[in-house]
JSON list of C-alpha atoms in Angstrom, two decimals:
[
{"chain": "K", "resi": 1, "resn": "UNK", "atom": "CA", "xyz": [11.01, -174.74, -73.04]},
{"chain": "K", "resi": 2, "resn": "UNK", "atom": "CA", "xyz": [13.54, -172.61, -74.34]},
{"chain": "K", "resi": 3, "resn": "UNK", "atom": "CA", "xyz": [15.83, -173.59, -77.46]},
{"chain": "K", "resi": 4, "resn": "UNK", "atom": "CA", "xyz": [19.62, -173.86, -76.64]},
{"chain": "K", "resi": 5, "resn": "UNK", "atom": "CA", "xyz": [22.03, -173.82, -79.71]},
{"chain": "K", "resi": 6, "resn": "UNK", "atom": "CA", "xyz": [25.55, -175.34, -78.58]},
{"chain": "K", "resi": 7, "resn": "UNK", "atom": "CA", "xyz": [28.44, -173.86, -80.61]},
{"chain": "K", "resi": 8, "resn": "UNK", "atom": "CA", "xyz": [31.82, -175.04, -80.91]},
{"chain": "K", "resi": 9, "resn": "UNK", "atom": "CA", "xyz": [34.62, -174.96, -83.64]},
{"chain": "K", "resi": 10, "resn": "UNK", "atom": "CA", "xyz": [34.83, -177.81, -85.92]},
{"chain": "K", "resi": 11, "resn": "UNK", "atom": "CA", "xyz": [38.76, -178.55, -86.90]},
{"chain": "K", "resi": 12, "resn": "UNK", "atom": "CA", "xyz": [40.93, -181.63, -86.86]},
{"chain": "K", "resi": 13, "resn": "UNK", "atom": "CA", "xyz": [43.50, -181.31, -84.45]},
{"chain": "K", "resi": 14, "resn": "UNK", "atom": "CA", "xyz": [44.59, -183.59, -81.19]},
{"chain": "K", "resi": 15, "resn": "UNK", "atom": "CA", "xyz": [45.48, -180.45, -79.01]},
{"chain": "K", "resi": 16, "resn": "UNK", "atom": "CA", "xyz": [44.13, -181.25, -75.53]},
{"chain": "K", "resi": 17, "resn": "UNK", "atom": "CA", "xyz": [42.76, -177.76, -75.57]},
{"chain": "K", "resi": 18, "resn": "UNK", "atom": "CA", "xyz": [40.31, -178.18, -78.21]},
{"chain": "K", "resi": 19, "resn": "UNK", "atom": "CA", "xyz": [39.61, -181.76, -77.29]},
{"chain": "K", "resi": 20, "resn": "UNK", "atom": "CA", "xyz": [38.38, -180.57, -73.75]},
{"chain": "K", "resi": 21, "resn": "UNK", "atom": "CA", "xyz": [35.91, -177.95, -74.99]},
{"chain": "K", "resi": 22, "resn": "UNK", "atom": "CA", "xyz": [34.15, -180.92, -76.95]},
{"chain": "K", "resi": 23, "resn": "UNK", "atom": "CA", "xyz": [34.17, -182.94, -73.90]},
{"chain": "K", "resi": 24, "resn": "UNK", "atom": "CA", "xyz": [32.70, -180.15, -72.04]},
{"chain": "K", "resi": 25, "resn": "UNK", "atom": "CA", "xyz": [30.49, -179.39, -74.89]},
{"chain": "K", "resi": 26, "resn": "UNK", "atom": "CA", "xyz": [28.67, -183.09, -74.51]},
{"chain": "K", "resi": 27, "resn": "UNK", "atom": "CA", "xyz": [28.41, -182.14, -70.67]},
{"chain": "K", "resi": 28, "resn": "UNK", "atom": "CA", "xyz": [26.59, -178.86, -71.39]},
{"chain": "K", "resi": 29, "resn": "UNK", "atom": "CA", "xyz": [24.48, -180.99, -73.85]},
{"chain": "K", "resi": 30, "resn": "UNK", "atom": "CA", "xyz": [23.57, -183.62, -71.62]},
{"chain": "K", "resi": 31, "resn": "UNK", "atom": "CA", "xyz": [22.76, -180.97, -68.66]},
{"chain": "K", "resi": 32, "resn": "UNK", "atom": "CA", "xyz": [20.55, -178.91, -70.47]},
{"chain": "K", "resi": 33, "resn": "UNK", "atom": "CA", "xyz": [18.61, -181.99, -72.23]},
{"chain": "K", "resi": 34, "resn": "UNK", "atom": "CA", "xyz": [17.94, -183.50, -68.76]},
{"chain": "K", "resi": 35, "resn": "UNK", "atom": "CA", "xyz": [16.66, -180.20, -67.67]},
{"chain": "K", "resi": 36, "resn": "UNK", "atom": "CA", "xyz": [14.38, -180.05, -70.51]},
{"chain": "K", "resi": 37, "resn": "UNK", "atom": "CA", "xyz": [15.83, -177.39, -72.72]},
{"chain": "K", "resi": 38, "resn": "UNK", "atom": "CA", "xyz": [15.63, -177.93, -76.58]},
{"chain": "K", "resi": 39, "resn": "UNK", "atom": "CA", "xyz": [19.35, -178.18, -77.55]},
{"chain": "K", "resi": 40, "resn": "UNK", "atom": "CA", "xyz": [20.89, -178.00, -80.98]},
{"chain": "K", "resi": 41, "resn": "UNK", "atom": "CA", "xyz": [24.45, -178.34, -81.79]},
{"chain": "K", "resi": 42, "resn": "UNK", "atom": "CA", "xyz": [26.73, -176.32, -84.45]},
{"chain": "K", "resi": 43, "resn": "UNK", "atom": "CA", "xyz": [29.99, -177.15, -85.36]},
{"chain": "K", "resi": 44, "resn": "UNK", "atom": "CA", "xyz": [31.88, -173.79, -86.86]},
{"chain": "K", "resi": 45, "resn": "UNK", "atom": "CA", "xyz": [34.10, -174.39, -89.28]},
{"chain": "K", "resi": 46, "resn": "UNK", "atom": "CA", "xyz": [36.90, -171.61, -90.92]},
{"chain": "K", "resi": 47, "resn": "UNK", "atom": "CA", "xyz": [34.62, -171.83, -94.10]},
{"chain": "K", "resi": 48, "resn": "UNK", "atom": "CA", "xyz": [31.59, -170.64, -91.83]},
{"chain": "K", "resi": 49, "resn": "UNK", "atom": "CA", "xyz": [33.41, -167.83, -90.44]},
{"chain": "K", "resi": 50, "resn": "UNK", "atom": "CA", "xyz": [34.52, -166.63, -93.70]},
{"chain": "K", "resi": 51, "resn": "UNK", "atom": "CA", "xyz": [31.25, -166.30, -94.75]},
{"chain": "K", "resi": 52, "resn": "UNK", "atom": "CA", "xyz": [28.62, -164.65, -92.34]},
{"chain": "K", "resi": 53, "resn": "UNK", "atom": "CA", "xyz": [25.60, -165.01, -94.49]},
{"chain": "K", "resi": 54, "resn": "UNK", "atom": "CA", "xyz": [25.95, -168.60, -94.70]},
{"chain": "K", "resi": 55, "resn": "UNK", "atom": "CA", "xyz": [26.91, -168.89, -90.99]},
{"chain": "K", "resi": 56, "resn": "UNK", "atom": "CA", "xyz": [23.98, -166.45, -90.33]},
{"chain": "K", "resi": 57, "resn": "UNK", "atom": "CA", "xyz": [21.48, -168.94, -91.75]},
{"chain": "K", "resi": 58, "resn": "UNK", "atom": "CA", "xyz": [22.60, -171.98, -90.19]},
{"chain": "K", "resi": 59, "resn": "UNK", "atom": "CA", "xyz": [22.46, -170.58, -86.58]},
{"chain": "K", "resi": 60, "resn": "UNK", "atom": "CA", "xyz": [19.09, -169.16, -87.61]},
{"chain": "K", "resi": 61, "resn": "UNK", "atom": "CA", "xyz": [17.87, -172.11, -88.84]},
{"chain": "K", "resi": 62, "resn": "UNK", "atom": "CA", "xyz": [17.96, -173.74, -85.15]},
{"chain": "K", "resi": 63, "resn": "UNK", "atom": "CA", "xyz": [15.54, -170.75, -84.34]},
{"chain": "K", "resi": 64, "resn": "UNK", "atom": "CA", "xyz": [17.53, -170.62, -80.46]},
{"chain": "K", "resi": 65, "resn": "UNK", "atom": "CA", "xyz": [16.35, -168.24, -77.69]},
{"chain": "K", "resi": 66, "resn": "UNK", "atom": "CA", "xyz": [20.26, -168.26, -76.77]},
{"chain": "K", "resi": 67, "resn": "UNK", "atom": "CA", "xyz": [23.66, -169.76, -77.53]},
{"chain": "K", "resi": 68, "resn": "UNK", "atom": "CA", "xyz": [25.98, -171.26, -75.06]},
{"chain": "K", "resi": 69, "resn": "UNK", "atom": "CA", "xyz": [28.54, -170.39, -76.60]},
{"chain": "K", "resi": 70, "resn": "UNK", "atom": "CA", "xyz": [31.99, -172.51, -76.29]},
{"chain": "K", "resi": 71, "resn": "UNK", "atom": "CA", "xyz": [33.36, -171.12, -79.59]},
{"chain": "K", "resi": 72, "resn": "UNK", "atom": "CA", "xyz": [37.03, -170.11, -78.85]},
{"chain": "K", "resi": 73, "resn": "UNK", "atom": "CA", "xyz": [38.70, -169.46, -82.56]},
{"chain": "K", "resi": 74, "resn": "UNK", "atom": "CA", "xyz": [40.37, -172.38, -84.16]},
{"chain": "K", "resi": 75, "resn": "UNK", "atom": "CA", "xyz": [43.92, -173.48, -82.74]},
{"chain": "K", "resi": 76, "resn": "UNK", "atom": "CA", "xyz": [45.86, -171.53, -85.50]},
{"chain": "K", "resi": 77, "resn": "UNK", "atom": "CA", "xyz": [43.62, -168.52, -85.06]},
{"chain": "K", "resi": 78, "resn": "UNK", "atom": "CA", "xyz": [42.14, -167.32, -81.51]},
{"chain": "K", "resi": 79, "resn": "UNK", "atom": "CA", "xyz": [41.10, -164.05, -82.44]},
{"chain": "K", "resi": 80, "resn": "UNK", "atom": "CA", "xyz": [38.15, -165.68, -84.14]},
{"chain": "K", "resi": 81, "resn": "UNK", "atom": "CA", "xyz": [36.61, -165.94, -80.74]},
{"chain": "K", "resi": 82, "resn": "UNK", "atom": "CA", "xyz": [36.40, -161.83, -80.62]},
{"chain": "K", "resi": 83, "resn": "UNK", "atom": "CA", "xyz": [34.97, -162.15, -84.21]},
{"chain": "K", "resi": 84, "resn": "UNK", "atom": "CA", "xyz": [32.24, -164.23, -83.70]},
{"chain": "K", "resi": 85, "resn": "UNK", "atom": "CA", "xyz": [31.20, -163.19, -80.21]},
{"chain": "K", "resi": 86, "resn": "UNK", "atom": "CA", "xyz": [31.12, -159.23, -82.36]},
{"chain": "K", "resi": 87, "resn": "UNK", "atom": "CA", "xyz": [28.81, -161.43, -85.16]},
{"chain": "K", "resi": 88, "resn": "UNK", "atom": "CA", "xyz": [26.12, -162.67, -82.25]},
{"chain": "K", "resi": 89, "resn": "UNK", "atom": "CA", "xyz": [26.15, -159.51, -80.76]},
{"chain": "K", "resi": 90, "resn": "UNK", "atom": "CA", "xyz": [25.24, -158.09, -84.42]},
{"chain": "K", "resi": 91, "resn": "UNK", "atom": "CA", "xyz": [22.69, -161.17, -84.49]},
{"chain": "K", "resi": 92, "resn": "UNK", "atom": "CA", "xyz": [20.82, -159.75, -81.03]},
{"chain": "K", "resi": 93, "resn": "UNK", "atom": "CA", "xyz": [20.73, -163.49, -79.71]},
{"chain": "K", "resi": 94, "resn": "UNK", "atom": "CA", "xyz": [21.46, -163.70, -75.98]},
{"chain": "K", "resi": 95, "resn": "UNK", "atom": "CA", "xyz": [24.68, -165.83, -75.61]},
{"chain": "K", "resi": 96, "resn": "UNK", "atom": "CA", "xyz": [26.82, -167.28, -72.71]},
{"chain": "K", "resi": 97, "resn": "UNK", "atom": "CA", "xyz": [30.20, -166.02, -72.15]},
{"chain": "K", "resi": 98, "resn": "UNK", "atom": "CA", "xyz": [31.71, -162.63, -72.33]},
{"chain": "K", "resi": 99, "resn": "UNK", "atom": "CA", "xyz": [30.95, -159.89, -75.02]},
{"chain": "K", "resi": 100, "resn": "UNK", "atom": "CA", "xyz": [33.38, -159.08, -77.89]},
{"chain": "K", "resi": 101, "resn": "UNK", "atom": "CA", "xyz": [35.42, -156.35, -75.70]},
{"chain": "K", "resi": 102, "resn": "UNK", "atom": "CA", "xyz": [35.98, -158.19, -72.86]},
{"chain": "K", "resi": 103, "resn": "UNK", "atom": "CA", "xyz": [37.26, -160.98, -74.88]},
{"chain": "K", "resi": 104, "resn": "UNK", "atom": "CA", "xyz": [39.13, -159.14, -76.95]},
{"chain": "K", "resi": 105, "resn": "UNK", "atom": "CA", "xyz": [40.53, -157.43, -73.89]},
{"chain": "K", "resi": 106, "resn": "UNK", "atom": "CA", "xyz": [41.58, -160.74, -72.62]},
{"chain": "K", "resi": 107, "resn": "UNK", "atom": "CA", "xyz": [43.10, -161.98, -75.84]},
{"chain": "K", "resi": 108, "resn": "UNK", "atom": "CA", "xyz": [45.57, -159.39, -76.09]},
{"chain": "K", "resi": 109, "resn": "UNK", "atom": "CA", "xyz": [47.63, -159.85, -72.94]},
{"chain": "K", "resi": 110, "resn": "UNK", "atom": "CA", "xyz": [49.33, -156.35, -72.83]},
{"chain": "K", "resi": 111, "resn": "UNK", "atom": "CA", "xyz": [45.93, -154.14, -73.29]},
{"chain": "K", "resi": 112, "resn": "UNK", "atom": "CA", "xyz": [44.44, -156.27, -70.34]},
{"chain": "K", "resi": 113, "resn": "UNK", "atom": "CA", "xyz": [47.22, -155.72, -68.19]},
{"chain": "K", "resi": 114, "resn": "UNK", "atom": "CA", "xyz": [47.14, -152.04, -68.80]},
{"chain": "K", "resi": 115, "resn": "UNK", "atom": "CA", "xyz": [43.55, -151.89, -68.16]},
{"chain": "K", "resi": 116, "resn": "UNK", "atom": "CA", "xyz": [43.87, -153.71, -65.07]},
{"chain": "K", "resi": 117, "resn": "UNK", "atom": "CA", "xyz": [46.84, -151.59, -63.90]},
{"chain": "K", "resi": 118, "resn": "UNK", "atom": "CA", "xyz": [44.83, -148.59, -65.07]},
{"chain": "K", "resi": 119, "resn": "UNK", "atom": "CA", "xyz": [42.05, -149.59, -62.54]},
{"chain": "K", "resi": 120, "resn": "UNK", "atom": "CA", "xyz": [44.11, -150.19, -59.65]},
{"chain": "K", "resi": 121, "resn": "UNK", "atom": "CA", "xyz": [44.68, -153.89, -59.84]},
{"chain": "K", "resi": 122, "resn": "UNK", "atom": "CA", "xyz": [48.46, -154.49, -58.89]},
{"chain": "K", "resi": 123, "resn": "UNK", "atom": "CA", "xyz": [49.98, -156.61, -62.16]},
{"chain": "K", "resi": 124, "resn": "UNK", "atom": "CA", "xyz": [53.41, -158.10, -62.06]},
{"chain": "K", "resi": 125, "resn": "UNK", "atom": "CA", "xyz": [56.23, -155.84, -63.89]},
{"chain": "K", "resi": 126, "resn": "UNK", "atom": "CA", "xyz": [56.76, -156.86, -67.53]},
{"chain": "K", "resi": 127, "resn": "UNK", "atom": "CA", "xyz": [57.71, -155.91, -71.20]},
{"chain": "K", "resi": 128, "resn": "UNK", "atom": "CA", "xyz": [56.06, -155.98, -74.44]},
{"chain": "K", "resi": 129, "resn": "UNK", "atom": "CA", "xyz": [58.85, -157.38, -77.30]},
{"chain": "K", "resi": 130, "resn": "UNK", "atom": "CA", "xyz": [57.29, -156.63, -80.55]},
{"chain": "K", "resi": 131, "resn": "UNK", "atom": "CA", "xyz": [60.30, -158.29, -82.30]},
{"chain": "K", "resi": 132, "resn": "UNK", "atom": "CA", "xyz": [62.61, -160.76, -80.37]},
{"chain": "K", "resi": 133, "resn": "UNK", "atom": "CA", "xyz": [65.67, -158.91, -79.89]},
{"chain": "K", "resi": 134, "resn": "UNK", "atom": "CA", "xyz": [69.13, -160.41, -78.71]},
{"chain": "K", "resi": 135, "resn": "UNK", "atom": "CA", "xyz": [68.83, -162.97, -76.24]},
{"chain": "K", "resi": 136, "resn": "UNK", "atom": "CA", "xyz": [66.37, -164.21, -73.92]},
{"chain": "K", "resi": 137, "resn": "UNK", "atom": "CA", "xyz": [69.12, -164.88, -71.31]},
{"chain": "K", "resi": 138, "resn": "UNK", "atom": "CA", "xyz": [69.50, -161.26, -70.80]},
{"chain": "K", "resi": 139, "resn": "UNK", "atom": "CA", "xyz": [65.79, -160.73, -69.78]},
{"chain": "K", "resi": 140, "resn": "UNK", "atom": "CA", "xyz": [65.60, -160.51, -65.96]},
{"chain": "K", "resi": 141, "resn": "UNK", "atom": "CA", "xyz": [64.89, -163.61, -64.28]},
{"chain": "K", "resi": 142, "resn": "UNK", "atom": "CA", "xyz": [63.11, -165.37, -63.55]},
{"chain": "K", "resi": 143, "resn": "UNK", "atom": "CA", "xyz": [60.75, -164.75, -66.41]},
{"chain": "K", "resi": 144, "resn": "UNK", "atom": "CA", "xyz": [57.33, -165.93, -67.59]},
{"chain": "K", "resi": 145, "resn": "UNK", "atom": "CA", "xyz": [56.97, -165.49, -71.23]},
{"chain": "K", "resi": 146, "resn": "UNK", "atom": "CA", "xyz": [54.00, -165.68, -73.00]},
{"chain": "K", "resi": 147, "resn": "UNK", "atom": "CA", "xyz": [52.09, -164.73, -76.35]},
{"chain": "K", "resi": 148, "resn": "UNK", "atom": "CA", "xyz": [50.44, -161.43, -76.76]},
{"chain": "K", "resi": 149, "resn": "UNK", "atom": "CA", "xyz": [47.55, -162.61, -78.97]},
{"chain": "K", "resi": 150, "resn": "UNK", "atom": "CA", "xyz": [47.07, -166.08, -77.53]},
{"chain": "K", "resi": 151, "resn": "UNK", "atom": "CA", "xyz": [44.03, -167.79, -75.78]},
{"chain": "K", "resi": 152, "resn": "UNK", "atom": "CA", "xyz": [44.68, -168.58, -72.16]},
{"chain": "K", "resi": 153, "resn": "UNK", "atom": "CA", "xyz": [47.75, -170.22, -71.73]},
{"chain": "K", "resi": 154, "resn": "UNK", "atom": "CA", "xyz": [48.66, -171.39, -75.15]},
{"chain": "K", "resi": 155, "resn": "UNK", "atom": "CA", "xyz": [51.91, -171.04, -76.34]},
{"chain": "K", "resi": 156, "resn": "UNK", "atom": "CA", "xyz": [53.30, -171.42, -72.85]},
{"chain": "K", "resi": 157, "resn": "UNK", "atom": "CA", "xyz": [55.35, -174.39, -72.70]},
{"chain": "K", "resi": 158, "resn": "UNK", "atom": "CA", "xyz": [57.93, -173.60, -69.48]},
{"chain": "K", "resi": 159, "resn": "UNK", "atom": "CA", "xyz": [58.56, -170.25, -67.97]},
{"chain": "K", "resi": 160, "resn": "UNK", "atom": "CA", "xyz": [62.06, -169.59, -68.44]},
{"chain": "K", "resi": 161, "resn": "UNK", "atom": "CA", "xyz": [63.93, -169.34, -65.11]},
{"chain": "K", "resi": 162, "resn": "UNK", "atom": "CA", "xyz": [67.25, -168.14, -66.51]},
{"chain": "K", "resi": 163, "resn": "UNK", "atom": "CA", "xyz": [70.32, -169.61, -64.31]},
{"chain": "K", "resi": 164, "resn": "UNK", "atom": "CA", "xyz": [72.19, -166.66, -63.95]}
]
């Protein structure tokens, strides 16, 4: 049976999105194991990402046929998700999830919106603010404000409705 390496980040945090990934990992490991797959687990640290030779050795030690990629970067740096996908592509080990280009495009909200619009997909009106200029109250409302380079819904606490 195939060897599958399930990969996640390892960091000390109580963030619910990070804890959800760990719960998901456990479910994936259980499902794969119960179906006869040889399953290994690799937790990637920030130190690993900064030393790719060491990370490569850690991965190859498992001799995986494929990688179940649940690595989403770190709480303070979502861009590492893209870097890791580029790294896996260079190793030529098949992995689940999107490739580096799709991950990059989805991590950059402004770029994703432009790409979708170029393909004829309707997208809501919006603006990209490089620096906070003026008062948020001056934005047309209702407004939905999110960080350009964050993963998923990270950084979104409440939408601004602006009672004008």
